[in-house]
Coordinates of C-alpha atoms and ligand atoms in Angstrom, one line a residue:
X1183 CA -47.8 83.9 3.6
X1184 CA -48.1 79.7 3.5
X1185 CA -51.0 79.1 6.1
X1186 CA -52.0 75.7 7.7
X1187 CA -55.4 74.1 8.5
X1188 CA -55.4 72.0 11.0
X1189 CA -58.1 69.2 11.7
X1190 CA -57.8 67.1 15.1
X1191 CA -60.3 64.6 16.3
X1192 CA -60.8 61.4 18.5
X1193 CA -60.8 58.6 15.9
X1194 CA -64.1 58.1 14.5
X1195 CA -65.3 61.2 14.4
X1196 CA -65.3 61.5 11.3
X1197 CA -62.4 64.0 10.8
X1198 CA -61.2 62.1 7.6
X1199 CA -64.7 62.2 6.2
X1200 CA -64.7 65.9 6.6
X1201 CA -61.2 66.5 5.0
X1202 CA -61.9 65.0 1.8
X1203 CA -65.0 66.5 1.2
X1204 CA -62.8 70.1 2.0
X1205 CA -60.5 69.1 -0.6
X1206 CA -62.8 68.6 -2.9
X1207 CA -63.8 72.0 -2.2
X1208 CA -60.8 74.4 -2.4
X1209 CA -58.3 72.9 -5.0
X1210 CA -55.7 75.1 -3.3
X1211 CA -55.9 72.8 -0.5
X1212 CA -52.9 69.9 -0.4
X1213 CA -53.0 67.0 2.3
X1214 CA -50.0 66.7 4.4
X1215 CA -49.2 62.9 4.5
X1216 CA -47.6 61.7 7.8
X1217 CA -45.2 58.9 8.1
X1218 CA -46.7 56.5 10.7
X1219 CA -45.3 53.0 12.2
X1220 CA -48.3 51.0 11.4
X1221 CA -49.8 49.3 8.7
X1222 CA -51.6 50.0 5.6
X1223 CA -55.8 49.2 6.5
X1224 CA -58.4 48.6 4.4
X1225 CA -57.6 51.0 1.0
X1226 CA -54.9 52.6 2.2
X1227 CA -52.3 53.7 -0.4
X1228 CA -48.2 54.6 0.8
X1229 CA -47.8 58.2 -0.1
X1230 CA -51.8 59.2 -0.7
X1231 CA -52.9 58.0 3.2
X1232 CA -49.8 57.8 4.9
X1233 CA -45.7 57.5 4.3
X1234 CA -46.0 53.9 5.7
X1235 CA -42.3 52.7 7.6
X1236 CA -41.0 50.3 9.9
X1237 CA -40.8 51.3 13.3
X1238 CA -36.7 51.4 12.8
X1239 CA -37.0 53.8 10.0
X1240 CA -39.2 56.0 12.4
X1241 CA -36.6 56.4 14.4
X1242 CA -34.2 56.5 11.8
X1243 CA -36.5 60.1 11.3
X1244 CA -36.5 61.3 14.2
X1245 CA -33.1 61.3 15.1
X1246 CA -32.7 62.8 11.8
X1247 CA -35.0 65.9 13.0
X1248 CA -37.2 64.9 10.2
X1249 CA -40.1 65.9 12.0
X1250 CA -42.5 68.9 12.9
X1251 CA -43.5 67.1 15.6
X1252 CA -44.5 63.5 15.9
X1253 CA -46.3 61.4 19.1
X1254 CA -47.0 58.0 19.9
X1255 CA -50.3 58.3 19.2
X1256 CA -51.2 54.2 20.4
X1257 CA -49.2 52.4 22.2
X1258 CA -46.3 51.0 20.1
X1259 CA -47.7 53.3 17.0
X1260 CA -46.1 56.4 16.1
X1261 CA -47.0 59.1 13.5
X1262 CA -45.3 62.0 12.9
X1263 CA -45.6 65.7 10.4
X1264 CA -42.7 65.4 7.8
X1265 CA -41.1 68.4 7.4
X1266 CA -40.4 68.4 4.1
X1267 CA -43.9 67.6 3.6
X1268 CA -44.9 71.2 4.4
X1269 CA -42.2 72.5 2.4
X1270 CA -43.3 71.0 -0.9
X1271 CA -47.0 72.3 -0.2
X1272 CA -45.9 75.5 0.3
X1273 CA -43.9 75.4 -2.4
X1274 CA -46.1 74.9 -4.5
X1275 CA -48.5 77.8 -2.6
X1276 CA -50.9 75.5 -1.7
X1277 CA -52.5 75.4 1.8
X1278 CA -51.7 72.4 4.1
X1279 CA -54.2 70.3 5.1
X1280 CA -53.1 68.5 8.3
X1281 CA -55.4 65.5 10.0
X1282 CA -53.5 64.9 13.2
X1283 CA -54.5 63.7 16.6
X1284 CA -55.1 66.2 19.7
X1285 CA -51.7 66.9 21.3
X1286 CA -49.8 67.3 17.6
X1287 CA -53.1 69.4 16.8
X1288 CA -52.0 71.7 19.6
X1289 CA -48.6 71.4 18.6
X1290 CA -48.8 72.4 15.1
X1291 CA -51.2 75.6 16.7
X1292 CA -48.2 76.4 18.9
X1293 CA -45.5 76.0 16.3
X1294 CA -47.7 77.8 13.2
X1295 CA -49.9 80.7 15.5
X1296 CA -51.8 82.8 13.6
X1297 CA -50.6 81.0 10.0
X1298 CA -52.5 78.4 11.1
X1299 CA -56.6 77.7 12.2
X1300 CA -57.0 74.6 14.4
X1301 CA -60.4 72.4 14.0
X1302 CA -61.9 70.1 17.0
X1303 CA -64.1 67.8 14.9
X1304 CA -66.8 66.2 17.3
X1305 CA -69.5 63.2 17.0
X1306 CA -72.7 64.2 18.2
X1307 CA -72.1 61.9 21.4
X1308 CA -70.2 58.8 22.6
X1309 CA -72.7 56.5 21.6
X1310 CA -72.6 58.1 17.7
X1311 CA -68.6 57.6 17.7
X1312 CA -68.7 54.2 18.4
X1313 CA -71.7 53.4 15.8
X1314 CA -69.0 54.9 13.4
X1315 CA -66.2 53.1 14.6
X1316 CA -68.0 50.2 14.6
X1317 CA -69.9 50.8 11.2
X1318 CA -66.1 51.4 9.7
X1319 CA -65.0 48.2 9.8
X1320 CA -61.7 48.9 9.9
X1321 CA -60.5 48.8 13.2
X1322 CA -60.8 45.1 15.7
X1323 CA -62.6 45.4 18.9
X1324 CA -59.6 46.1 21.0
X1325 CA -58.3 49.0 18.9
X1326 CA -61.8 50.2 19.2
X1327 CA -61.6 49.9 22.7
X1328 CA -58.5 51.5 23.1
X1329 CA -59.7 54.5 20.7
X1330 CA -62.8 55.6 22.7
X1331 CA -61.0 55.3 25.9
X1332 CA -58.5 58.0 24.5
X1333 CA -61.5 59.9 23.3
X1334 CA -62.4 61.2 26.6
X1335 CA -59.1 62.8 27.4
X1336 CA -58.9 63.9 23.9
X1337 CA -62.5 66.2 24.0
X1338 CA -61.2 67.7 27.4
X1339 CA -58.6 69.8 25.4
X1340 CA -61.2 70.9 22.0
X1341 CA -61.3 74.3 23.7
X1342 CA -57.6 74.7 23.0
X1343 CA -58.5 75.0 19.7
X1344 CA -59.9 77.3 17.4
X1345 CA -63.4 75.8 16.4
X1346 CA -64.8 73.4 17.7
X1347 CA -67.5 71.8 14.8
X1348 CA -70.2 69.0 15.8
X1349 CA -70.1 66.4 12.7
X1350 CA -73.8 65.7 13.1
X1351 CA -74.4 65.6 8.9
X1352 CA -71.3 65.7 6.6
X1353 CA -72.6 68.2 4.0
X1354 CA -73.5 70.8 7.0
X1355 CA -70.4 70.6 8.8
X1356 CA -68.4 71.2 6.0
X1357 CA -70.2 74.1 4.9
X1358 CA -69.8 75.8 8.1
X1359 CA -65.8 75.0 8.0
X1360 CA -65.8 75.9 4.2
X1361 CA -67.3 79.7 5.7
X1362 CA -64.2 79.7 8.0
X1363 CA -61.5 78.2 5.6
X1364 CA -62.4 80.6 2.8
X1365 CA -61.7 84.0 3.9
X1366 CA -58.9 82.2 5.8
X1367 CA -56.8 81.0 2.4
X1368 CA -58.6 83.8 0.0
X1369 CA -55.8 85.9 -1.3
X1370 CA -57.9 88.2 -3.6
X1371 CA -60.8 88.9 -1.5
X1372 CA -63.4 91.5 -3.7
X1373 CA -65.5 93.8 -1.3
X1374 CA -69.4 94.4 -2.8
X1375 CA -70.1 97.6 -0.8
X1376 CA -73.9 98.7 -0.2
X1377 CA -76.7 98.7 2.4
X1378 CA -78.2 95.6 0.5
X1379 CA -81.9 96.6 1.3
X1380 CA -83.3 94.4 0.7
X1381 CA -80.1 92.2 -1.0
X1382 CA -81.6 90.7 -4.1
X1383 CA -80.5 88.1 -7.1
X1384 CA -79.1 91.1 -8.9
X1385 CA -76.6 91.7 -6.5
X1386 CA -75.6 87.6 -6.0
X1387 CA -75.9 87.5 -9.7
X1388 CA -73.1 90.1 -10.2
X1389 CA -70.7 88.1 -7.2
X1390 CA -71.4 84.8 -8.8
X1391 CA -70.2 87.0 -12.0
X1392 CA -67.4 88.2 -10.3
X1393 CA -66.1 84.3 -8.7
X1394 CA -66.9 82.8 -12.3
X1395 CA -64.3 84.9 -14.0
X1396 CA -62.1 84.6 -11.5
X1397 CA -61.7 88.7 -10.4
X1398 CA -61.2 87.4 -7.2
X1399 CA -61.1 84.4 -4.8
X1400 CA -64.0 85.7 -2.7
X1401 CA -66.6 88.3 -2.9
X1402 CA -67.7 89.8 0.3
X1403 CA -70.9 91.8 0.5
X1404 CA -70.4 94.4 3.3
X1405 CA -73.8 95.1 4.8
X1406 CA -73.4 99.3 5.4
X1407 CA -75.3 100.3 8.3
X1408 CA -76.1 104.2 7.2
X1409 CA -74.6 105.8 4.3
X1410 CA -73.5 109.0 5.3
X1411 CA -74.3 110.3 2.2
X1412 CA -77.7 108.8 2.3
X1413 CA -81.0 109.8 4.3
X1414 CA -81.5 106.5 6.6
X1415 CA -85.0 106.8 6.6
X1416 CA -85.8 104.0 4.1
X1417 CA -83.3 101.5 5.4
X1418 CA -84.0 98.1 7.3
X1419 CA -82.6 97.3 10.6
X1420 CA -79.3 96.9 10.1
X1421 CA -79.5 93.1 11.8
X1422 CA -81.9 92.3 9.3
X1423 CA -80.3 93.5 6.1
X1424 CA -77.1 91.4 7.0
X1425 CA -79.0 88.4 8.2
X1426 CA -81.0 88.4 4.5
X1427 CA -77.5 89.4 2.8
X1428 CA -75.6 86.4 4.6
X1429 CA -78.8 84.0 3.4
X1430 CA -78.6 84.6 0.0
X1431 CA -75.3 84.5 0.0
X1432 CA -75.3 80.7 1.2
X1433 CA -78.6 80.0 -1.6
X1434 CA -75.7 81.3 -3.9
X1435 CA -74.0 79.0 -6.5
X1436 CA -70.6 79.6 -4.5
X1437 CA -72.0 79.4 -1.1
X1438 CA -68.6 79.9 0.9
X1439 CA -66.9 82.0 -1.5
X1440 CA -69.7 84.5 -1.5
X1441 CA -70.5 85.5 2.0
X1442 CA -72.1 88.8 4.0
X1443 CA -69.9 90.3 6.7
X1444 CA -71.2 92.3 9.5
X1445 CA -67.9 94.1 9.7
X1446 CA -69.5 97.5 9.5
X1447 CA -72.1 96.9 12.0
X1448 CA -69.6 97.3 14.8
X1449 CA -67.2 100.0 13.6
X1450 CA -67.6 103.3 14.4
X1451 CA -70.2 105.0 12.8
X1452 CA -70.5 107.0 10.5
X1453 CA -69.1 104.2 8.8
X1454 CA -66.9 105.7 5.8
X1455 CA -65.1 102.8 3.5
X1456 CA -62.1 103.8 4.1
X1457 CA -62.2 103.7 7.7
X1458 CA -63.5 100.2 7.3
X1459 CA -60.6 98.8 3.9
X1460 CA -58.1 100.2 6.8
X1461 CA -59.4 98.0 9.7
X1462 CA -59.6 95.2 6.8
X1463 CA -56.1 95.6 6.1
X1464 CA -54.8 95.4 9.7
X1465 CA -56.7 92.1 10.6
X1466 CA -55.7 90.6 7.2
X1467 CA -52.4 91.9 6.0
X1468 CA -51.7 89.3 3.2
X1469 CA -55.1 89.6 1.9
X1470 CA -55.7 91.8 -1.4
X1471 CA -58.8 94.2 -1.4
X1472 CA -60.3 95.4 -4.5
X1473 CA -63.9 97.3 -4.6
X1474 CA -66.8 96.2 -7.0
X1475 CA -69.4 99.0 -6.9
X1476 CA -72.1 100.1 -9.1
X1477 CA -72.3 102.3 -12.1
X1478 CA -74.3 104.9 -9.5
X1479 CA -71.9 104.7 -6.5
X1480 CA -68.7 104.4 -8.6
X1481 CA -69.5 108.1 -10.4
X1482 CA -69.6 109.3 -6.9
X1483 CA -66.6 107.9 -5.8
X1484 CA -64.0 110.6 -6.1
X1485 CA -66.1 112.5 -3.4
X1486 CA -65.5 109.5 -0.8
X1487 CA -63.7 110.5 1.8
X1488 CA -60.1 110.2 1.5
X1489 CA -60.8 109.0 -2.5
X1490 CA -57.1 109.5 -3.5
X1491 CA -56.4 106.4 -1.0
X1492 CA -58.4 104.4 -1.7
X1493 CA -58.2 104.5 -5.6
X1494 CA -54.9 104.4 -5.4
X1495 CA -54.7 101.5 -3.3
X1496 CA -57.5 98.9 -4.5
X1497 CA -58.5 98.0 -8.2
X1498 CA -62.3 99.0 -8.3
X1499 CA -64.3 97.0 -10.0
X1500 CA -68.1 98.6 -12.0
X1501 CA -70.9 96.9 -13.0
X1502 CA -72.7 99.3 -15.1
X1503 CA -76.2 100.0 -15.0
X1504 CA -78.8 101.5 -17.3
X1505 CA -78.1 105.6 -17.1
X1506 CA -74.9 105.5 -15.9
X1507 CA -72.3 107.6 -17.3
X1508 CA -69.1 105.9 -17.6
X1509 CA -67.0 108.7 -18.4
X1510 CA -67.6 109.9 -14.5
X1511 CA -66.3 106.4 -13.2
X1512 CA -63.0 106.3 -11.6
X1513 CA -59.5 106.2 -14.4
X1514 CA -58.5 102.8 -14.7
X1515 CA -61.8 101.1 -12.6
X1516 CA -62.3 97.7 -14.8
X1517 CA -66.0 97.8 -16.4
X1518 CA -67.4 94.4 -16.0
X1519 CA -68.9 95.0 -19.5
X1520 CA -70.3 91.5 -19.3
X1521 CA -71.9 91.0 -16.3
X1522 CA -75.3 90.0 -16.4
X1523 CA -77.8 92.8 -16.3
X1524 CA -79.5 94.0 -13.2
X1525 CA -82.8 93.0 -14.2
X1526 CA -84.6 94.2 -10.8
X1527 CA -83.5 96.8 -8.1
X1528 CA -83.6 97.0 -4.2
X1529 CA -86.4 100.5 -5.1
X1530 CA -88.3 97.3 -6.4
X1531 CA -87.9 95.1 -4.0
X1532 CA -89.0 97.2 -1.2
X1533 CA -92.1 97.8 -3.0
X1534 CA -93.4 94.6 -3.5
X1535 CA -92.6 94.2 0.1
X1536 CA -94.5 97.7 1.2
X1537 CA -97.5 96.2 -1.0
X1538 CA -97.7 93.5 0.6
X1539 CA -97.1 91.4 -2.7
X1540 CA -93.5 89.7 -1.1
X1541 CA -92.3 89.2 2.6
X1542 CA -89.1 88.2 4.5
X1543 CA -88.8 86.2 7.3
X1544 CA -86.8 87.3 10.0
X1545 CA -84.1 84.9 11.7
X1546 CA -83.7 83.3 15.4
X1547 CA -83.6 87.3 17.1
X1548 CA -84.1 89.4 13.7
X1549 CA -88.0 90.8 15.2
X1550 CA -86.5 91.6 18.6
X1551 CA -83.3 93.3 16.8
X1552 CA -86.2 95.1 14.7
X1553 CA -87.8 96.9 17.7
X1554 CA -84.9 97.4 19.0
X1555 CA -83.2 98.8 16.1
X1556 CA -86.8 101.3 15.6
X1557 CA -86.6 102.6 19.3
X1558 CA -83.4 104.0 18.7
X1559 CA -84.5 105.5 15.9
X1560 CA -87.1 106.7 17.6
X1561 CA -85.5 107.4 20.8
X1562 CA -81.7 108.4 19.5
X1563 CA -81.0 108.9 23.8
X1564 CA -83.0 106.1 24.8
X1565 CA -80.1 103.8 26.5
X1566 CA -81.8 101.0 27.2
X1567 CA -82.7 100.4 23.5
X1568 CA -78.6 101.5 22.7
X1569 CA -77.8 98.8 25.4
X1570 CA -80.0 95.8 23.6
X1571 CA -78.1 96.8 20.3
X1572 CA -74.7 96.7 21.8
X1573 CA -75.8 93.2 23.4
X1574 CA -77.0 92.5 19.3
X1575 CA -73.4 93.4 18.3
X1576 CA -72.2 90.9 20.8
X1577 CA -74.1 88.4 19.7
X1578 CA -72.6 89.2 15.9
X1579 CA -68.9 88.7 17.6
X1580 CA -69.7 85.5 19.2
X1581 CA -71.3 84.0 16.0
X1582 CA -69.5 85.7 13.8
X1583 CA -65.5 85.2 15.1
X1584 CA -64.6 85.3 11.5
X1585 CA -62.0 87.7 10.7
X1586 CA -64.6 89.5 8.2
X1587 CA -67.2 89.2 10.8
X1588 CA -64.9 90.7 13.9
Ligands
ADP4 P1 -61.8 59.8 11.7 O1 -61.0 60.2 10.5 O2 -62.2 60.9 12.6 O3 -61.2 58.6 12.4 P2 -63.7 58.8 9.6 O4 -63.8 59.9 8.7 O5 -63.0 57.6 9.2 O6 -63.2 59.3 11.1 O7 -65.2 58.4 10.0 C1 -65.5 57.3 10.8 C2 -66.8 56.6 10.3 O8 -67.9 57.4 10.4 C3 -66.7 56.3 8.8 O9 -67.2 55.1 8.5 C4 -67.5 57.5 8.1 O10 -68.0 57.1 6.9 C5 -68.5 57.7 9.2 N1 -69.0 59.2 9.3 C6 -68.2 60.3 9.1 N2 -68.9 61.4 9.3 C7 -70.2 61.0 9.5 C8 -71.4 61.7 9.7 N3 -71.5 63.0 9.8 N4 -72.6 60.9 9.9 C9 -72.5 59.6 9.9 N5 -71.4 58.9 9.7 C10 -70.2 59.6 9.5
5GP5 P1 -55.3 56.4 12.2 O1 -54.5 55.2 12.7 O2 -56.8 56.3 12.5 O3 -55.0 56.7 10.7 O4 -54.8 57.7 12.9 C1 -54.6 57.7 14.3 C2 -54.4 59.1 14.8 O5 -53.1 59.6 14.4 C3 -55.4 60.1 14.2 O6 -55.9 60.9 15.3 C4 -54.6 60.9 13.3 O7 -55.1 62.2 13.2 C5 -53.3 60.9 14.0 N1 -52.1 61.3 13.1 C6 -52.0 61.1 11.8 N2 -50.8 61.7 11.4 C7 -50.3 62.3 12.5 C8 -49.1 63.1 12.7 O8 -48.3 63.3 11.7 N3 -48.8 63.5 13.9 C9 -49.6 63.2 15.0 N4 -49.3 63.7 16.2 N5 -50.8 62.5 14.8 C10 -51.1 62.1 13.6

């Protein structure tokens, strides 16, 4: 399915800035150029920036229904989405990459639904957007003016939109669109199951593996919260394991095509993969799921529950590891022969933590989660502490309103 990204803004905010550094970023992402009614401006090319016409060949357009939509967007200016534009992209199965102003940012939302995620891109404040108007140099005090008296109106309506993302610094803004836009246009996405206690650079090693040979568009490291085959005694909290997980993944070398989701954390428990691929599969229906596992877990997979489905549904992927015997692991699983060794384990990990030799800090509410997470395991009735960790899961929905991250 051809999906659309769609980035709205009040001039200056830096909404132009943002999509170029995107671009650079996914190559599967192709800029939709608008036709507009006003002149070229500083190093503005015809066809890269804009289709520049005359404002008799704009209407020429419009009465030839050549457009998505299209507004008058300042006084006298028009711009408007070419259809054929978005034809060609998706043609050529690339995602479009729209830069629009507020109302055809709604628009396009309307038109597109679900293909399509909508961006409000904000400055900090109104004395940042006109330092970058200003600091442009591209636009004369009256169109300046007339820009940040639009932008008023304009931020009223960000909460019809998607996400709304505060361009404070470039380089951070993008990376927390690039951890939205990624699972949005991945087609392959590769889940790395495991409890990930603690996660370690064996485990990002084998993902950056994975990305580097192209097995899949993303890789997805699904923090477990018990495995029902496994006593929970020596696990984490939960909260914590994901929280380290979704770190490392961002100190990765692919730091938006290697993220942590938290996807199990509010499923029903006992969490069983199948249950979870299933709820996957629903909230992504385009998306194709294959399992990379280790040498230990994948000689155990034909006792999963419901086994026969999911092997015969998702290419498994094994890393193999020292001991393992292969001829246990699943007919036709790929054997990632190559992939760089594991040369530490989590068994390892957690003691140079118990000895006091290593340490982890927690995030903004990880010690509170920790207690928490203990006096239920302490206190399986207690329902206050049951009622903390259903405000923690909350708290995962509204940070996390990925589709990975439900
Ligand atoms: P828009 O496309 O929203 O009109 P631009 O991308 O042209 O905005 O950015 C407006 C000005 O602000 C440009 O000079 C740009 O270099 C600068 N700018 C963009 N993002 C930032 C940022 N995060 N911090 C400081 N300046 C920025
Ligand atoms: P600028 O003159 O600064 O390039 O753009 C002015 C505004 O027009 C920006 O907010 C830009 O996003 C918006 N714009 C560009 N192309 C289109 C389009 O095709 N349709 C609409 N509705 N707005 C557009």
């Amino acid at each position: 399915m051809s999906k659309l990204l769609i980035f709205s803004a009040p001039s200056g905010s830096g909404k132009t800035t943002l999509v170029r550094e995107l671009m650079s970023r996914f190559p599967r992402l192709e800029f939709s150029v608008s036709a507009t009614s006003r002149a070229p401006r500083g190093q503005e090319q015809n066809g890269r920036d804009y289709h520049f016409v005359t404002p008799d060949e704009f209407r020429r357009l419009v009465a030839e229904d050549a457009f998505v939509e299209w507004e008058e967007v300042y006084e006298g200016t028009c711009y408007g989405t070419l259809r054929s534009e978005i034809e060609a992209i998706h043609r050529r199965e690339n995602t479009c990459v729209f830069d629009i102003d507020v109302a055809g940012g709604v628009r396009l939302k309307e038109i597109f639904g679900d293909r399509a995620r909508s961006f409000f891109v904000q400055a900090p404040s109104a004395e940042e957007l006109r330092r970058r108007l200003t600091g442009r140099g591209t636009d004369s005090p009256e169109s300046i003016e007339k820009r940040l008296a639009k932008a008023a109106s304009e931020t009223a309506r960000a909460e019809e939109f998607d996400h709304i993302v505060i361009n404070d610094e470039v380089s951070r803004a993008a990376d927390e669109i690039s951890r939205i836009v990624a699972p949005f246009i991945s087609r392959r996405v590769m889940l790395y199951f495991g409890s990930f206690n603690p996660v370690h650079r064996g485990h990002i090693a084998i993902a950056e593996h994975a990305i580097d040979r192209g097995l899949a568009d993303m890789v997805v490291l699904v923090v477990s919260p018990q495995n029902p085959y496994k006593e929970s005694d020596e696990l984490a909290p939960e909260v914590e394991r994901f929280e380290m997980a979704e770190r490392a993944a961002a100190a990765s070398r692919h730091p938006w095509l290697i993220q942590a989701s938290a996807v199990e954390l509010t499923l029903p428990r006992p969490s069983y993969t199948i249950d979870t691929l299933r709820f996957l599969q629903e909230q992504l229906p385009d998306t194709e799921f294959s399992i990379l596992v280790g040498g230990d877990n994948a000689a155990s997979m034909s006792g999963w529950r419901e086994a026969d489905k999911i092997l015969g549904r998702y290419p498994i992927f094994v890393y193999p590891r020292e001991g393992d015997d292969p001829s246990k692991f699943p007919a036709g699983a790929t054997v990632l022969d190559d992939a760089p060794p594991l040369d530490v384990s989590s068994t390892e990990v957690r003691k140079l933590l118990e000895s006091g030799r290593e340490h982890y800090r927690a995030g903004d509410f990880g010690a509170a989660a920790n207690d928490f997470a203990r006096a239920r395991e302490l206190s399986p009735q207690s329902v206050e502490a049951a009622g903390y960790l259903e405000m923690i899961d909350e708290i995962f929905s509204f940070r996390n309103t990925d589709l990975m991250n439900p």
